[in-house]
Amino acid sequence: MSGSVLFDAPGPNAIRRSRLLSIVFAVVAVVALGIAVYQLWLGGAFYQDRWDIFQDPALWFGARGLMVGLGTTLSIAGIAAVGAMILGVVFAILRNAYSPWVRVPTTVVLEFFRGMPVLLMMLFILIVFSTGAYWAVVWALVVYNGAIIGEALRAGMKSLPKGQRESGLAIGLTPLRTTLEIELPQALRIMMPIILAQLIVLLKDTSLGYIVGSPEIIRIGRQLVDFYDRQGGPYALSMFFVMLAIFLGINLTLSAIVRQLTKRMSRPRRGGRNLDGTPTAAIPLSTRALREIKDPQAETTRLPGSGFGGQG
């Protein structure tokens, strides 16, 4: 039986069906896209008078322009990403604590934050703490994404072999130092692709700030549409496409960076060098294993006539 442990390798008929379904879905997608473009063309979405406002520099770089909104969006995402990483580490450490008086309340709080919708959290922070729209969005994204990152780090630490923690305790480290110096760095490396993907989701969730009045790019774009529509001409659809292109450009760039980091982190580390300068990988595994288990003092510690080697 060939293939993976979980499933057999597909045979000729399965491969033929898969290719046929792929072609059918591709054709359906192209037809649907063509119909959508045709409907947009009939509605005048591609007429020049729907796009002339984007030649105005004030729309891009004015005091209330798109670049100002984009700067607000990126600043919210940047501050929230740093805060979520710090909070995630704290959650992971407390969630992994020995004491149930620390671990159980942390679990309850973490699950509550994970289950609460981000928008409701923004509204709660804005109404209860009166932080203002900007900081309500920041703190809501910090808390929500910090809970998710904390759970990811905890899962990464749980996936490590038990010997990692036991070795730290055996050399005299406290449980907290074992977590900080041995388990947490390895968990960060293992779960980094998931964490980076979650930070991309965080960037997209900044658009929810439109609901609570945060001056991010979506809200600025909506205000610009209202302003230019009063001067004549519907610009909502063209503004939608422009903001969509901006978000797609940022998110696709970040996704490409995440993929490159994932590939780099998944590469096996190069071995070091031996005392004679040769690479470790150049030594056969059996020879290296023998060198590691060989006791150089074995011959000097054997007693004459002991029967365990040496001359009696």
Tab-separated table of C-alpha atoms in Angstrom:
chain	number	residue	atom	x	y	z
A	1	MET	CA	0.000	0.000	0.000
A	2	SER	CA	1.524	3.317	-1.068
A	3	GLY	CA	0.798	6.850	0.038
A	4	SER	CA	0.367	8.424	3.421
A	5	VAL	CA	-0.550	6.691	6.642
A	6	LEU	CA	-3.867	8.579	6.657
A	7	PHE	CA	-4.956	7.842	3.097
A	8	ASP	CA	-3.944	5.857	0.034
A	9	ALA	CA	-2.397	7.490	-2.989
A	10	PRO	CA	-5.123	8.305	-5.556
A	11	GLY	CA	-5.439	5.932	-8.462
A	12	PRO	CA	-5.928	6.815	-12.152
A	13	ASN	CA	-9.711	7.174	-11.841
A	14	ALA	CA	-9.448	9.400	-8.769
A	15	ILE	CA	-6.845	11.585	-10.481
A	16	ARG	CA	-9.068	11.854	-13.563
A	17	ARG	CA	-12.100	12.855	-11.475
A	18	SER	CA	-10.051	15.401	-9.521
A	19	ARG	CA	-8.776	17.029	-12.696
A	20	LEU	CA	-12.283	17.082	-14.191
A	21	LEU	CA	-13.739	18.725	-11.068
A	22	SER	CA	-10.922	21.255	-11.031
A	23	ILE	CA	-11.648	22.201	-14.644
A	24	VAL	CA	-15.387	22.482	-13.948
A	25	PHE	CA	-14.846	24.710	-10.893
A	26	ALA	CA	-12.367	26.865	-12.828
A	27	VAL	CA	-14.845	27.339	-15.680
A	28	VAL	CA	-17.653	28.197	-13.236
A	29	ALA	CA	-15.421	30.719	-11.458
A	30	VAL	CA	-14.394	32.378	-14.736
A	31	VAL	CA	-18.020	32.567	-15.919
A	32	ALA	CA	-19.166	34.041	-12.584
A	33	LEU	CA	-16.352	36.606	-12.688
A	34	GLY	CA	-17.247	37.491	-16.273
A	35	ILE	CA	-20.902	37.998	-15.359
A	36	ALA	CA	-19.928	40.207	-12.415
A	37	VAL	CA	-17.631	42.341	-14.567
A	38	TYR	CA	-20.342	42.652	-17.229
A	39	GLN	CA	-22.911	43.762	-14.659
A	40	LEU	CA	-20.461	46.335	-13.294
A	41	TRP	CA	-19.831	47.596	-16.812
A	42	LEU	CA	-23.586	47.938	-17.437
A	43	GLY	CA	-23.878	49.904	-14.198
A	44	GLY	CA	-21.167	52.307	-15.328
A	45	ALA	CA	-18.563	51.222	-12.779
A	46	PHE	CA	-15.753	51.623	-15.322
A	47	TYR	CA	-16.791	55.018	-16.694
A	48	GLN	CA	-14.166	57.718	-16.374
A	49	ASP	CA	-16.397	60.007	-14.338
A	50	ARG	CA	-16.474	57.373	-11.576
A	51	TRP	CA	-12.684	57.544	-11.143
A	52	ASP	CA	-11.787	61.195	-11.705
A	53	ILE	CA	-11.718	62.010	-7.977
A	54	PHE	CA	-8.628	59.855	-7.531
A	55	GLN	CA	-6.647	62.390	-9.531
A	56	ASP	CA	-7.139	64.884	-6.693
A	57	PRO	CA	-4.035	64.895	-4.424
A	58	ALA	CA	-6.177	66.057	-1.486
A	59	LEU	CA	-8.040	62.748	-1.595
A	60	TRP	CA	-4.789	60.891	-0.966
A	61	PHE	CA	-2.644	63.228	1.095
A	62	GLY	CA	-5.058	65.779	2.554
A	63	ALA	CA	-5.704	66.280	6.249
A	64	ARG	CA	-8.505	63.712	5.981
A	65	GLY	CA	-7.099	61.747	3.044
A	66	LEU	CA	-6.753	58.030	2.447
A	67	MET	CA	-3.078	57.961	3.467
A	68	VAL	CA	-3.972	59.465	6.836
A	69	GLY	CA	-6.562	56.733	7.316
A	70	LEU	CA	-4.055	54.112	6.194
A	71	GLY	CA	-1.522	55.458	8.697
A	72	THR	CA	-4.115	55.173	11.465
A	73	THR	CA	-4.930	51.613	10.415
A	74	LEU	CA	-1.271	50.575	10.402
A	75	SER	CA	-0.588	52.272	13.740
A	76	ILE	CA	-3.538	50.469	15.334
A	77	ALA	CA	-2.338	47.170	13.889
A	78	GLY	CA	1.260	47.753	14.975
A	79	ILE	CA	0.462	48.706	18.572
A	80	ALA	CA	-2.110	45.922	18.890
A	81	ALA	CA	0.316	43.333	17.452
A	82	VAL	CA	3.017	44.180	20.000
A	83	GLY	CA	0.496	44.215	22.847
A	84	ALA	CA	-1.070	40.937	21.718
A	85	MET	CA	2.339	39.215	21.603
A	86	ILE	CA	3.188	40.396	25.142
A	87	LEU	CA	-0.241	39.447	26.490
A	88	GLY	CA	-0.069	36.101	24.689
A	89	VAL	CA	3.226	35.253	26.392
A	90	VAL	CA	1.734	36.195	29.779
A	91	PHE	CA	-1.357	34.067	29.121
A	92	ALA	CA	0.780	31.106	28.034
A	93	ILE	CA	2.944	31.286	31.184
A	94	LEU	CA	-0.032	31.608	33.544
A	95	ARG	CA	-1.997	28.935	31.680
A	96	ASN	CA	0.955	26.568	32.074
A	97	ALA	CA	1.418	27.238	35.806
A	98	TYR	CA	1.500	24.389	38.313
A	99	SER	CA	-0.819	26.056	40.805
A	100	PRO	CA	-4.534	25.584	40.026
A	101	TRP	CA	-5.195	28.932	41.751
A	102	VAL	CA	-3.341	30.557	38.838
A	103	ARG	CA	-4.107	28.146	36.024
A	104	VAL	CA	-7.890	27.811	36.432
A	105	PRO	CA	-8.781	31.560	36.606
A	106	THR	CA	-6.443	32.205	33.673
A	107	THR	CA	-8.208	29.506	31.660
A	108	VAL	CA	-11.619	31.036	32.417
A	109	VAL	CA	-10.489	34.545	31.440
A	110	LEU	CA	-8.748	33.283	28.312
A	111	GLU	CA	-11.770	31.312	27.104
A	112	PHE	CA	-14.026	34.318	27.784
A	113	PHE	CA	-11.828	36.612	25.684
A	114	ARG	CA	-11.569	34.040	22.897
A	115	GLY	CA	-15.333	33.583	22.741
A	116	MET	CA	-16.285	37.258	22.857
A	117	PRO	CA	-16.713	38.906	19.411
A	118	VAL	CA	-14.142	41.592	18.692
A	119	LEU	CA	-16.758	44.201	17.826
A	120	LEU	CA	-18.612	43.690	21.116
A	121	MET	CA	-15.318	44.001	22.958
A	122	MET	CA	-14.632	47.310	21.183
A	123	LEU	CA	-18.048	48.625	22.149
A	124	PHE	CA	-17.643	47.397	25.747
A	125	ILE	CA	-14.268	49.114	26.172
A	126	LEU	CA	-15.521	52.303	24.512
A	127	ILE	CA	-18.661	52.565	26.656
A	128	VAL	CA	-17.364	51.314	30.009
A	129	PHE	CA	-13.852	52.784	30.066
A	130	SER	CA	-14.448	55.818	27.791
A	131	THR	CA	-11.087	55.325	26.088
A	132	GLY	CA	-12.049	56.921	22.800
A	133	ALA	CA	-12.588	55.076	19.536
A	134	TYR	CA	-8.892	54.702	18.652
A	135	TRP	CA	-7.816	53.078	21.913
A	136	ALA	CA	-11.008	51.033	22.163
A	137	VAL	CA	-10.033	49.343	18.897
A	138	VAL	CA	-6.419	48.897	20.023
A	139	TRP	CA	-7.268	47.353	23.403
A	140	ALA	CA	-9.948	45.086	21.964
A	141	LEU	CA	-7.527	43.725	19.360
A	142	VAL	CA	-4.823	43.307	22.015
A	143	VAL	CA	-7.076	41.314	24.344
A	144	TYR	CA	-8.726	39.148	21.686
A	145	ASN	CA	-5.607	38.300	19.709
A	146	GLY	CA	-3.508	37.995	22.871
A	147	ALA	CA	-5.857	35.253	24.058
A	148	ILE	CA	-5.530	33.381	20.759
A	149	ILE	CA	-1.734	33.754	20.649
A	150	GLY	CA	-1.501	32.657	24.281
A	151	GLU	CA	-3.426	29.487	23.536
A	152	ALA	CA	-1.221	28.826	20.496
A	153	LEU	CA	1.930	29.199	22.608
A	154	ARG	CA	0.506	26.924	25.291
A	155	ALA	CA	-0.219	24.291	22.655
A	156	GLY	CA	3.330	24.691	21.349
A	157	MET	CA	4.776	24.140	24.832
A	158	LYS	CA	2.558	21.100	25.373
A	159	SER	CA	3.816	19.592	22.109
A	160	LEU	CA	7.416	19.593	23.356
A	161	PRO	CA	8.865	16.352	24.737
A	162	LYS	CA	8.573	16.055	28.521
A	163	GLY	CA	12.325	15.717	28.726
A	164	GLN	CA	12.706	19.392	27.852
A	165	ARG	CA	11.053	20.493	31.076
A	166	GLU	CA	12.532	17.706	33.141
A	167	SER	CA	16.034	18.564	32.003
A	168	GLY	CA	15.561	22.190	33.037
A	169	LEU	CA	14.303	21.189	36.464
A	170	ALA	CA	17.117	18.652	36.798
A	171	ILE	CA	19.833	21.297	36.387
A	172	GLY	CA	18.294	23.441	39.108
A	173	LEU	CA	16.058	25.860	37.187
A	174	THR	CA	12.781	26.908	38.752
A	175	PRO	CA	9.572	26.006	36.880
A	176	LEU	CA	9.200	29.625	35.766
A	177	ARG	CA	12.770	29.847	34.457
A	178	THR	CA	12.319	26.493	32.731
A	179	THR	CA	9.275	27.865	30.949
A	180	LEU	CA	10.935	31.159	30.013
A	181	GLU	CA	14.350	29.835	28.992
A	182	ILE	CA	13.616	26.392	27.542
A	183	GLU	CA	9.962	25.836	26.637
A	184	LEU	CA	8.787	29.271	25.515
A	185	PRO	CA	11.551	29.935	22.921
A	186	GLN	CA	10.904	26.548	21.312
A	187	ALA	CA	7.139	27.102	21.347
A	188	LEU	CA	7.617	30.494	19.674
A	189	ARG	CA	9.624	28.879	16.897
A	190	ILE	CA	7.112	26.073	16.410
A	191	MET	CA	4.001	28.275	16.427
A	192	MET	CA	5.455	31.330	14.681
A	193	PRO	CA	3.635	30.664	11.338
A	194	ILE	CA	0.299	30.482	13.177
A	195	ILE	CA	1.087	33.603	15.199
A	196	LEU	CA	2.054	35.584	12.094
A	197	ALA	CA	-1.120	34.455	10.330
A	198	GLN	CA	-3.139	35.651	13.327
A	199	LEU	CA	-1.416	39.041	13.161
A	200	ILE	CA	-2.566	39.349	9.541
A	201	VAL	CA	-6.116	38.679	10.746
A	202	LEU	CA	-5.538	41.405	13.345
A	203	LEU	CA	-4.723	43.869	10.565
A	204	LYS	CA	-7.962	43.055	8.776
A	205	ASP	CA	-9.962	43.346	11.994
A	206	THR	CA	-8.910	46.988	12.298
A	207	SER	CA	-11.651	47.709	9.753
A	208	LEU	CA	-14.196	46.982	12.507
A	209	GLY	CA	-13.140	50.295	14.004
A	210	TYR	CA	-15.432	51.905	11.418
A	211	ILE	CA	-18.396	50.858	13.554
A	212	VAL	CA	-17.148	52.577	16.720
A	213	GLY	CA	-15.933	55.721	14.932
A	214	SER	CA	-12.195	55.093	14.728
A	215	PRO	CA	-10.604	57.259	11.976
A	216	GLU	CA	-9.137	54.302	10.063
A	217	ILE	CA	-9.068	53.965	6.278
A	218	ILE	CA	-12.586	52.523	5.876
A	219	ARG	CA	-14.210	55.380	7.767
A	220	ILE	CA	-12.079	57.987	5.975
A	221	GLY	CA	-13.037	56.441	2.633
A	222	ARG	CA	-16.717	56.559	3.540
A	223	GLN	CA	-16.434	60.226	4.517
A	224	LEU	CA	-14.656	61.022	1.241
A	225	VAL	CA	-17.407	59.296	-0.728
A	226	ASP	CA	-20.064	61.375	1.039
A	227	PHE	CA	-18.078	64.544	0.367
A	228	TYR	CA	-17.513	63.915	-3.344
A	229	ASP	CA	-21.017	62.559	-3.926
A	230	ARG	CA	-22.420	65.937	-2.917
A	231	GLN	CA	-20.412	67.415	-5.778
A	232	GLY	CA	-22.071	65.068	-8.240
A	233	GLY	CA	-21.377	61.494	-9.214
A	234	PRO	CA	-21.643	58.151	-7.366
A	235	TYR	CA	-18.195	57.124	-6.155
A	236	ALA	CA	-18.982	54.453	-3.558
A	237	LEU	CA	-18.142	51.493	-5.803
A	238	SER	CA	-14.899	52.947	-7.112
A	239	MET	CA	-13.801	53.830	-3.555
A	240	PHE	CA	-14.622	50.260	-2.544
A	241	PHE	CA	-12.306	48.894	-5.242
A	242	VAL	CA	-9.498	51.266	-4.244
A	243	MET	CA	-9.670	50.334	-0.554
A	244	LEU	CA	-9.942	46.662	-1.493
A	245	ALA	CA	-6.775	46.981	-3.583
A	246	ILE	CA	-4.953	48.661	-0.666
A	247	PHE	CA	-5.922	45.947	1.799
A	248	LEU	CA	-5.144	43.172	-0.674
A	249	GLY	CA	-1.736	44.672	-1.393
A	250	ILE	CA	-0.828	44.863	2.293
A	251	ASN	CA	-2.222	41.453	3.228
A	252	LEU	CA	-0.721	39.638	0.232
A	253	THR	CA	2.658	41.197	0.983
A	254	LEU	CA	2.471	40.111	4.616
A	255	SER	CA	1.304	36.629	3.553
A	256	ALA	CA	4.308	36.301	1.243
A	257	ILE	CA	6.611	37.322	4.104
A	258	VAL	CA	4.963	34.737	6.376
A	259	ARG	CA	5.446	32.009	3.754
A	260	GLN	CA	9.119	32.877	3.370
A	261	LEU	CA	9.627	32.874	7.139
A	262	THR	CA	7.832	29.544	7.400
A	263	LYS	CA	10.063	27.999	4.747
A	264	ARG	CA	13.190	29.377	6.388
A	265	MET	CA	12.178	28.167	9.829
A	266	SER	CA	11.272	24.704	8.516
A	267	ARG	CA	14.727	24.176	7.030
A	268	PRO	CA	16.932	21.878	9.106
A	269	ARG	CA	19.677	23.677	10.926
A	270	ARG	CA	23.175	23.169	9.705
A	271	GLY	CA	25.429	21.125	11.940
A	272	GLY	CA	28.445	22.536	13.659
A	273	ARG	CA	32.079	21.576	13.157
A	274	ASN	CA	34.236	19.030	14.883
A	275	LEU	CA	37.596	19.637	16.487
A	276	ASP	CA	39.372	18.761	13.239
A	277	GLY	CA	37.343	21.349	11.327
A	278	THR	CA	35.154	18.909	9.395
A	279	PRO	CA	31.378	19.509	9.350
A	280	THR	CA	29.391	17.437	11.800
A	281	ALA	CA	27.092	16.254	9.022
A	282	ALA	CA	30.067	14.781	7.177
A	283	ILE	CA	30.620	12.193	9.944
A	284	PRO	CA	28.459	9.081	9.622
A	285	LEU	CA	25.725	8.877	12.210
A	286	SER	CA	26.973	5.572	13.595
A	287	THR	CA	30.471	6.932	14.079
A	288	ARG	CA	29.175	10.105	15.733
A	289	ALA	CA	26.943	8.066	18.022
A	290	LEU	CA	29.873	5.873	19.021
A	291	ARG	CA	31.978	8.937	19.808
A	292	GLU	CA	29.223	10.355	22.002
A	293	ILE	CA	28.753	7.211	24.087
A	294	LYS	CA	32.414	6.259	24.342
A	295	ASP	CA	33.928	6.893	27.772
A	296	PRO	CA	37.523	8.086	27.342
A	297	GLN	CA	38.274	7.164	30.970
A	298	ALA	CA	36.956	3.626	30.672
A	299	GLU	CA	40.377	1.987	30.271
A	300	THR	CA	41.860	3.821	33.263
A	301	THR	CA	39.002	3.022	35.602
A	302	ARG	CA	38.953	-0.728	35.050
A	303	LEU	CA	40.503	-2.775	37.820
A	304	PRO	CA	43.055	-5.416	36.899
A	305	GLY	CA	41.521	-8.844	36.845
A	306	SER	CA	37.988	-7.479	37.049
A	307	GLY	CA	36.914	-9.431	33.996
A	308	PHE	CA	35.351	-6.320	32.345
A	309	GLY	CA	38.105	-5.807	29.789
A	310	GLY	CA	41.707	-4.919	30.151
A	311	GLN	CA	44.391	-7.283	31.242
A	312	GLY	CA	44.092	-9.186	34.454
